[in-house]
Tab-separated table of N, CA and C in Angstrom:
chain	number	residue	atom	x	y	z
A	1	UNK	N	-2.714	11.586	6.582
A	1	UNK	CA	-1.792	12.450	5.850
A	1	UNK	C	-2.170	12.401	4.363
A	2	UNK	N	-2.356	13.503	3.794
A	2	UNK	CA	-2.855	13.434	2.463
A	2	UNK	C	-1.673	13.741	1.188
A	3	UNK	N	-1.433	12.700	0.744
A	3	UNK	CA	-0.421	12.831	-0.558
A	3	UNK	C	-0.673	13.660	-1.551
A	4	UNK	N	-0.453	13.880	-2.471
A	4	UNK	CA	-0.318	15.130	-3.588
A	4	UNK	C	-2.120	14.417	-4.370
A	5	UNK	N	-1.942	12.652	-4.566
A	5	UNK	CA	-3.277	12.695	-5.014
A	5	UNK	C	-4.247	11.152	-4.509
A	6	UNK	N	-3.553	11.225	-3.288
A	6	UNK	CA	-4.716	10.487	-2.355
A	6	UNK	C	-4.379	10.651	-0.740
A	7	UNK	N	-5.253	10.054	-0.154
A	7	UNK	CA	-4.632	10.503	1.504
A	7	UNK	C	-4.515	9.467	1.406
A	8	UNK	N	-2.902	9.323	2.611
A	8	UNK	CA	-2.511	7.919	3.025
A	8	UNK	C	-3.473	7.480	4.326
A	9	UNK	N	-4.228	7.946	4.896
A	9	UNK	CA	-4.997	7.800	6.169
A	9	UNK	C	-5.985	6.853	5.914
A	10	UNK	N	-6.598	7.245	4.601
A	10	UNK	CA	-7.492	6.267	3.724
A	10	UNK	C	-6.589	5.196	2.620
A	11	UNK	N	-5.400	5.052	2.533
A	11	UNK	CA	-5.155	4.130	2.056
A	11	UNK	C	-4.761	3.159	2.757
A	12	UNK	N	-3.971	3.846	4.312
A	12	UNK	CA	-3.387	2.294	4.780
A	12	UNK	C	-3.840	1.182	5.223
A	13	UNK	N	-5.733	1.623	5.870
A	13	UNK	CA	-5.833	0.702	6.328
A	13	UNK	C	-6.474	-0.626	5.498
A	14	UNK	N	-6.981	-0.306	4.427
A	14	UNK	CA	-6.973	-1.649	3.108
A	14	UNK	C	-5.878	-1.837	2.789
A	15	UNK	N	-4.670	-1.305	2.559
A	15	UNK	CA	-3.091	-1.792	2.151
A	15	UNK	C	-2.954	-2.708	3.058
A	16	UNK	N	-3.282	-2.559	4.760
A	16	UNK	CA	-2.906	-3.322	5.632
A	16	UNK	C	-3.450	-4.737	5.667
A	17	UNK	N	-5.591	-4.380	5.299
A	17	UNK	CA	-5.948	-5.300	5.361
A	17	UNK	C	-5.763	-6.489	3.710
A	18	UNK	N	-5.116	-5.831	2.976
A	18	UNK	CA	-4.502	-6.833	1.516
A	18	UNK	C	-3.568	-7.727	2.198
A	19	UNK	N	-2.617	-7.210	2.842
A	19	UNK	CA	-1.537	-7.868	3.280
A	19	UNK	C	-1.970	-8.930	4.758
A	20	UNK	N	-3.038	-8.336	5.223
A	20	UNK	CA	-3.473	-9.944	6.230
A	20	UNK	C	-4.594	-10.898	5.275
A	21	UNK	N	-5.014	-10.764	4.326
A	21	UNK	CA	-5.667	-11.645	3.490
A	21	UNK	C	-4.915	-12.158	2.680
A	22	UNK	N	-3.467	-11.761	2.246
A	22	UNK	CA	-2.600	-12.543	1.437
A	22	UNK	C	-1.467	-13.349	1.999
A	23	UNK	N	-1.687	-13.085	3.321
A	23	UNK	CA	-0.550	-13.741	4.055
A	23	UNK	C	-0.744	-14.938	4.400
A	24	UNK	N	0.266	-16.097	3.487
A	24	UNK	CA	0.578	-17.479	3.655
A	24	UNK	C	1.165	-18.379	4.691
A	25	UNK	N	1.909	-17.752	5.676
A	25	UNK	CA	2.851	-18.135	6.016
A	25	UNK	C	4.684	-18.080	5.794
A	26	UNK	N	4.333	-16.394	5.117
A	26	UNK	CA	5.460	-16.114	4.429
A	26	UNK	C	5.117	-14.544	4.302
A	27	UNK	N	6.498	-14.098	4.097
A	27	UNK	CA	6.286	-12.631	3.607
A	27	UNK	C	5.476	-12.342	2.322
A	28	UNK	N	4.931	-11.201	2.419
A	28	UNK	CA	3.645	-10.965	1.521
A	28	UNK	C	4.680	-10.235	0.558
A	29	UNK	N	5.749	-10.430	-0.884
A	29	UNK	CA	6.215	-8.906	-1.571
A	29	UNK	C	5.235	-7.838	-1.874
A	30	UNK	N	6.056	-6.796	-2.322
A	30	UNK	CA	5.540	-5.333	-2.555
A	30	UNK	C	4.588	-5.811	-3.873
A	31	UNK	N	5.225	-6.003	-4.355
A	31	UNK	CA	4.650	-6.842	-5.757
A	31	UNK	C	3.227	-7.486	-5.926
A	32	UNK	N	2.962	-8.257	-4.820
A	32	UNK	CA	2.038	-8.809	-4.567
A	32	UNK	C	0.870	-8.178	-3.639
A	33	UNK	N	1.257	-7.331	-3.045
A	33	UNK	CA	0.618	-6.096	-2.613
A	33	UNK	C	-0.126	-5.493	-3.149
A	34	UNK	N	0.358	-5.008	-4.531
A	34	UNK	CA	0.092	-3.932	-5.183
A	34	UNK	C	-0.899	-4.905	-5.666
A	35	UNK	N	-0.734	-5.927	-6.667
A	35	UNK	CA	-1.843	-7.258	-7.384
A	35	UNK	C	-3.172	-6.639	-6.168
A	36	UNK	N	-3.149	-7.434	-5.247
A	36	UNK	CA	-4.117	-7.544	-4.106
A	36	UNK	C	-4.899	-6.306	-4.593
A	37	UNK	N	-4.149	-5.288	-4.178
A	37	UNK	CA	-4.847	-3.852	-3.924
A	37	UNK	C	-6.010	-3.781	-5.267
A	38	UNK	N	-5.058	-4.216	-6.079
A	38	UNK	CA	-6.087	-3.452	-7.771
A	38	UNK	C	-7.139	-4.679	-7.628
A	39	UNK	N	-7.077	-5.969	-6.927
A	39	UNK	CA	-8.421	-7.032	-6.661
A	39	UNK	C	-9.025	-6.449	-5.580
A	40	UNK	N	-8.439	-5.655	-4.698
A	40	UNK	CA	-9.562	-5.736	-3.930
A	40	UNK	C	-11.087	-4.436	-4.155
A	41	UNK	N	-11.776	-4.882	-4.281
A	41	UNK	CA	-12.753	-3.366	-4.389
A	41	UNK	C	-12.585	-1.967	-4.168
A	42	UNK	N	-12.604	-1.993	-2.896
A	42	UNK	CA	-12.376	-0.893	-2.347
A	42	UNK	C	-10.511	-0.082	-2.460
A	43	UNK	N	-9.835	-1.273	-2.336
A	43	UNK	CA	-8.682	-0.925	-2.965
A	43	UNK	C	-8.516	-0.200	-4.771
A	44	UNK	N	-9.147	-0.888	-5.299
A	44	UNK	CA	-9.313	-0.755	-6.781
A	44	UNK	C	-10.015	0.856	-7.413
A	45	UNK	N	-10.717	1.253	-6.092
A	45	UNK	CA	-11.740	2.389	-6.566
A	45	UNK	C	-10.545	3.379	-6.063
A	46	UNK	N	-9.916	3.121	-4.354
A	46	UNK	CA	-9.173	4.204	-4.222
A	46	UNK	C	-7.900	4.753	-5.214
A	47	UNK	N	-7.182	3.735	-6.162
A	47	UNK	CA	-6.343	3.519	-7.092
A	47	UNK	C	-7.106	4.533	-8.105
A	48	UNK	N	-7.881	4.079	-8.394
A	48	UNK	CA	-8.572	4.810	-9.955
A	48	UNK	C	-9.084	6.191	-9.754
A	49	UNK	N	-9.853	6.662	-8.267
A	49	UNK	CA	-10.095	7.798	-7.655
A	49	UNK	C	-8.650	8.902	-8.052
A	50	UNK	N	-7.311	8.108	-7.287
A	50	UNK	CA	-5.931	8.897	-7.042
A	50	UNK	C	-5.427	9.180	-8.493
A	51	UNK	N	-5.428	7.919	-9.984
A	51	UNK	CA	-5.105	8.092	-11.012
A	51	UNK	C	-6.063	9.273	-11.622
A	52	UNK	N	-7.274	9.809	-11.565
A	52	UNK	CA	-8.022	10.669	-11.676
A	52	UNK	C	-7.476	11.802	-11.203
A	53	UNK	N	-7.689	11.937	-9.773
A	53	UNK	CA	-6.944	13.106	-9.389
A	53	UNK	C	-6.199	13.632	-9.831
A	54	UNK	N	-4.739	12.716	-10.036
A	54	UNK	CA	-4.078	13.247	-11.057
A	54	UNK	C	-3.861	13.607	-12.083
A	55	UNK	N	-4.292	13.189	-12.948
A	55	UNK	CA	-4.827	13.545	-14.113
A	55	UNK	C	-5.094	15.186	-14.111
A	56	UNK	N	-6.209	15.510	-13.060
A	56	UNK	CA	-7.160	16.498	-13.105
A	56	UNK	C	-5.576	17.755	-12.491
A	57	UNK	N	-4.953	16.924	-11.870
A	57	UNK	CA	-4.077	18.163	-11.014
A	57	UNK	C	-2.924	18.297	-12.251
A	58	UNK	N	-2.456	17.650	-12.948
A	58	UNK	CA	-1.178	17.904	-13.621
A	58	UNK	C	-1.487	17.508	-15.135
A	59	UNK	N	-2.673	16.969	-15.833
A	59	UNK	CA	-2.709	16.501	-16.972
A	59	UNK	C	-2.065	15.089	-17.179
A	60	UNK	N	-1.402	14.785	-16.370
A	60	UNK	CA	-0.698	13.324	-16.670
A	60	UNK	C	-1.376	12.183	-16.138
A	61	UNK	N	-1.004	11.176	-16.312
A	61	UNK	CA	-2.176	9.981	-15.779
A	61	UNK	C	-1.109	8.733	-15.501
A	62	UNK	N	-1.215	8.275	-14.414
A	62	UNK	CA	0.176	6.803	-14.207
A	62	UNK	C	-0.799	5.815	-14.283
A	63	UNK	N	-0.869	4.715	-15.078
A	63	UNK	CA	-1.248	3.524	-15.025
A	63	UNK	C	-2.042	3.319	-13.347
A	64	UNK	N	-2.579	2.370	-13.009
A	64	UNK	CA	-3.140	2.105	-12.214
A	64	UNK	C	-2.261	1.501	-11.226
A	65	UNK	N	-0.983	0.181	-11.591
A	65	UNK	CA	-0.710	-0.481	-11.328
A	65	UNK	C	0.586	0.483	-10.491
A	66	UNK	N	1.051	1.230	-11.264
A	66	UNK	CA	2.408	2.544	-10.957
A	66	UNK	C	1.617	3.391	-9.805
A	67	UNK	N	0.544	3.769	-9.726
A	67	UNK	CA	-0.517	4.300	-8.567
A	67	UNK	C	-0.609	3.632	-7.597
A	68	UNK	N	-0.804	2.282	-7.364
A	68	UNK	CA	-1.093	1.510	-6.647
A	68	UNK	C	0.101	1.258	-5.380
A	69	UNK	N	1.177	1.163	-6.388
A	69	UNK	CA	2.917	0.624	-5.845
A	69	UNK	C	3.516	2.068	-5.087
A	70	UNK	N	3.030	3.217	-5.877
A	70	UNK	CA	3.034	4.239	-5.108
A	70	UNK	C	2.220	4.226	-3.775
A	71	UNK	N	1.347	4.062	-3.796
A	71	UNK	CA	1.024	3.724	-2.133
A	71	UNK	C	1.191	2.946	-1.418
A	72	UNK	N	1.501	2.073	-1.775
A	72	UNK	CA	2.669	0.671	-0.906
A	72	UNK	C	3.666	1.233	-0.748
A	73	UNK	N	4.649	1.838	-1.225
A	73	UNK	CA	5.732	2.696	-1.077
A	73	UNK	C	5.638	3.708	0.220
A	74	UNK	N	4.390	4.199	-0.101
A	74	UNK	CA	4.100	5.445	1.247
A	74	UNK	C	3.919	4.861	2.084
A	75	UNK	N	2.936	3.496	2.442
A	75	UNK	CA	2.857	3.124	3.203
A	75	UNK	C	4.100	2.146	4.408
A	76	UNK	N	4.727	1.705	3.406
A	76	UNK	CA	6.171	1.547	3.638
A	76	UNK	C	6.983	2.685	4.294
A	77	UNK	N	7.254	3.817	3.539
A	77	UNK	CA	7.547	5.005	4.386
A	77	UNK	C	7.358	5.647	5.540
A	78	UNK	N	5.860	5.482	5.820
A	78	UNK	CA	5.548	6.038	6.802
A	78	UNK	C	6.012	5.120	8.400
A	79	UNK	N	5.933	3.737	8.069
A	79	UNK	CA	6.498	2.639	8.806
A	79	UNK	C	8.214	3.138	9.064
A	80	UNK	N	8.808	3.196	7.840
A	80	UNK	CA	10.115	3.689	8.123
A	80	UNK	C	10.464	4.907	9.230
A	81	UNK	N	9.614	5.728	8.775
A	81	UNK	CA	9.710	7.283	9.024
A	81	UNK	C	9.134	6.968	11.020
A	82	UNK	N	8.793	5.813	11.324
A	82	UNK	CA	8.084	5.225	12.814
A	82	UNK	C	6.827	6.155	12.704
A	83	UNK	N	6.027	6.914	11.729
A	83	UNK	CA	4.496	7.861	11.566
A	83	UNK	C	3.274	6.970	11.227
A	84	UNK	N	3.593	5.680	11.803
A	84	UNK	CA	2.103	4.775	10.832
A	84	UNK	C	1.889	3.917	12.147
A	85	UNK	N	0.081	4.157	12.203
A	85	UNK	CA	-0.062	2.840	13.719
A	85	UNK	C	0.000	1.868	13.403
A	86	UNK	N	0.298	1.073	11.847
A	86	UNK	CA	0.581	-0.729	11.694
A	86	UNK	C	1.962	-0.516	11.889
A	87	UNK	N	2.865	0.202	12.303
A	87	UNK	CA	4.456	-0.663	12.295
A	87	UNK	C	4.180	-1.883	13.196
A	88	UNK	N	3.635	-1.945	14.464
A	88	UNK	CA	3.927	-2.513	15.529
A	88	UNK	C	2.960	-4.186	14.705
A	89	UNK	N	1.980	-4.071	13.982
A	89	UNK	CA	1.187	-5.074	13.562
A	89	UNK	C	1.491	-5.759	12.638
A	90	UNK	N	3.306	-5.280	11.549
A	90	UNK	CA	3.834	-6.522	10.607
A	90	UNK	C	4.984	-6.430	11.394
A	91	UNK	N	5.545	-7.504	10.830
A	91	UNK	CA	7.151	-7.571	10.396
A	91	UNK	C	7.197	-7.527	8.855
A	92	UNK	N	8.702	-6.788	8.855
A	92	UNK	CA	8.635	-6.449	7.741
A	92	UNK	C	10.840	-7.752	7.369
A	93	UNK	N	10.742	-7.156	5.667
A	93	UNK	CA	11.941	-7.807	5.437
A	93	UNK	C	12.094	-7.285	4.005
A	94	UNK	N	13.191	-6.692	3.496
A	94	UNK	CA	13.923	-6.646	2.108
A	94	UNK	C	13.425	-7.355	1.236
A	95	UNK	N	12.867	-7.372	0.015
A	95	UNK	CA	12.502	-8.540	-0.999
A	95	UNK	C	12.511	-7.717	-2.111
A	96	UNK	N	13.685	-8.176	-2.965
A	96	UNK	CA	13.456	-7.483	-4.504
A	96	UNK	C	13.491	-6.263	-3.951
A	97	UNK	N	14.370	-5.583	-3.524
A	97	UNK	CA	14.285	-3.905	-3.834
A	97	UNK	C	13.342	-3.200	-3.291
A	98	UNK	N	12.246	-3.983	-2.489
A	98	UNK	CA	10.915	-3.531	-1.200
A	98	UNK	C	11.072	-4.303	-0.498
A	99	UNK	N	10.142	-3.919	-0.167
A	99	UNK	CA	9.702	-4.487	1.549
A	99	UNK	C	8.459	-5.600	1.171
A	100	UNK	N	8.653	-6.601	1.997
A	100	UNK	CA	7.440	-7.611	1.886
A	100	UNK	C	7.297	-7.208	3.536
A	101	UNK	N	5.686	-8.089	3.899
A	101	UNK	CA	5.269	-7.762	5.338
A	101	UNK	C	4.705	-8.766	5.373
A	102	UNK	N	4.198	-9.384	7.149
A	102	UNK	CA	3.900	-10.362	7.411
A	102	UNK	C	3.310	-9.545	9.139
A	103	UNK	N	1.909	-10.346	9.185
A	103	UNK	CA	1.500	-10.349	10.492
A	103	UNK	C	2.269	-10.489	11.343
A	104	UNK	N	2.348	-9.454	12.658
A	104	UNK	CA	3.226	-10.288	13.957
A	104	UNK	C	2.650	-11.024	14.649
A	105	UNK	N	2.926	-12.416	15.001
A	105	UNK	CA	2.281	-12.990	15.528
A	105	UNK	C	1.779	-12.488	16.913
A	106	UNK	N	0.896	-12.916	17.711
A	106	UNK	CA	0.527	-12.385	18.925
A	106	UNK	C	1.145	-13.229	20.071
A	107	UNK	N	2.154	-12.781	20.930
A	107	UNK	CA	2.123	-13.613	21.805
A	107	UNK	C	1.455	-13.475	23.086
């Protein structure tokens, strides 16, 4: 599904894989999500790609970090909305005003 200035199809599945490389043994926050994303490479390029885009589509430009949380958000959404194939692969929980996520374990 393609957002106004990135597709979520290409974002979720590095959003997903941030959140199984940051996972402690505890819920991962939104917060910490977003951190991950702008470390991870490929996360980092799709961020700066989407802040571009925009730019180019409306003249305005959101920080990287406000870009980033925006697609944790969608990706969150789409989980809500039951439209995303990771619902079934976190658990999720309330934290600060988002959602944190955590691997389901396999039984």
């Amino acid at each position: 599904m393609k957002d106004t200035f990135f597709n979520q199809d290409e974002t979720e599945p590095i959003i997903a894989d941030v959140i199984r490389k940051n996972y402690k043994n505890d819920f991962v926050p939104h917060k910490e999500i977003v951190e991950a994303l702008l470390d991870d490479p490929i996360g980092k390029d799709l961020v700066e790609r989407a802040c571009q885009e925009q730019k180019r589509q409306t003249s305005n430009r959101w920080s990287a970090n406000k870009m980033a949380s925006n697609m944790v958000q969608w990706f969150s959404k789409r989980i809500t909305d039951h439209d995303s194939r990771y619902e079934r692969q976190f658990e999720r929980s309330k934290f600060r005003g988002g959602w944190a996520y955590k691997p389901r374990q396999k039984t």
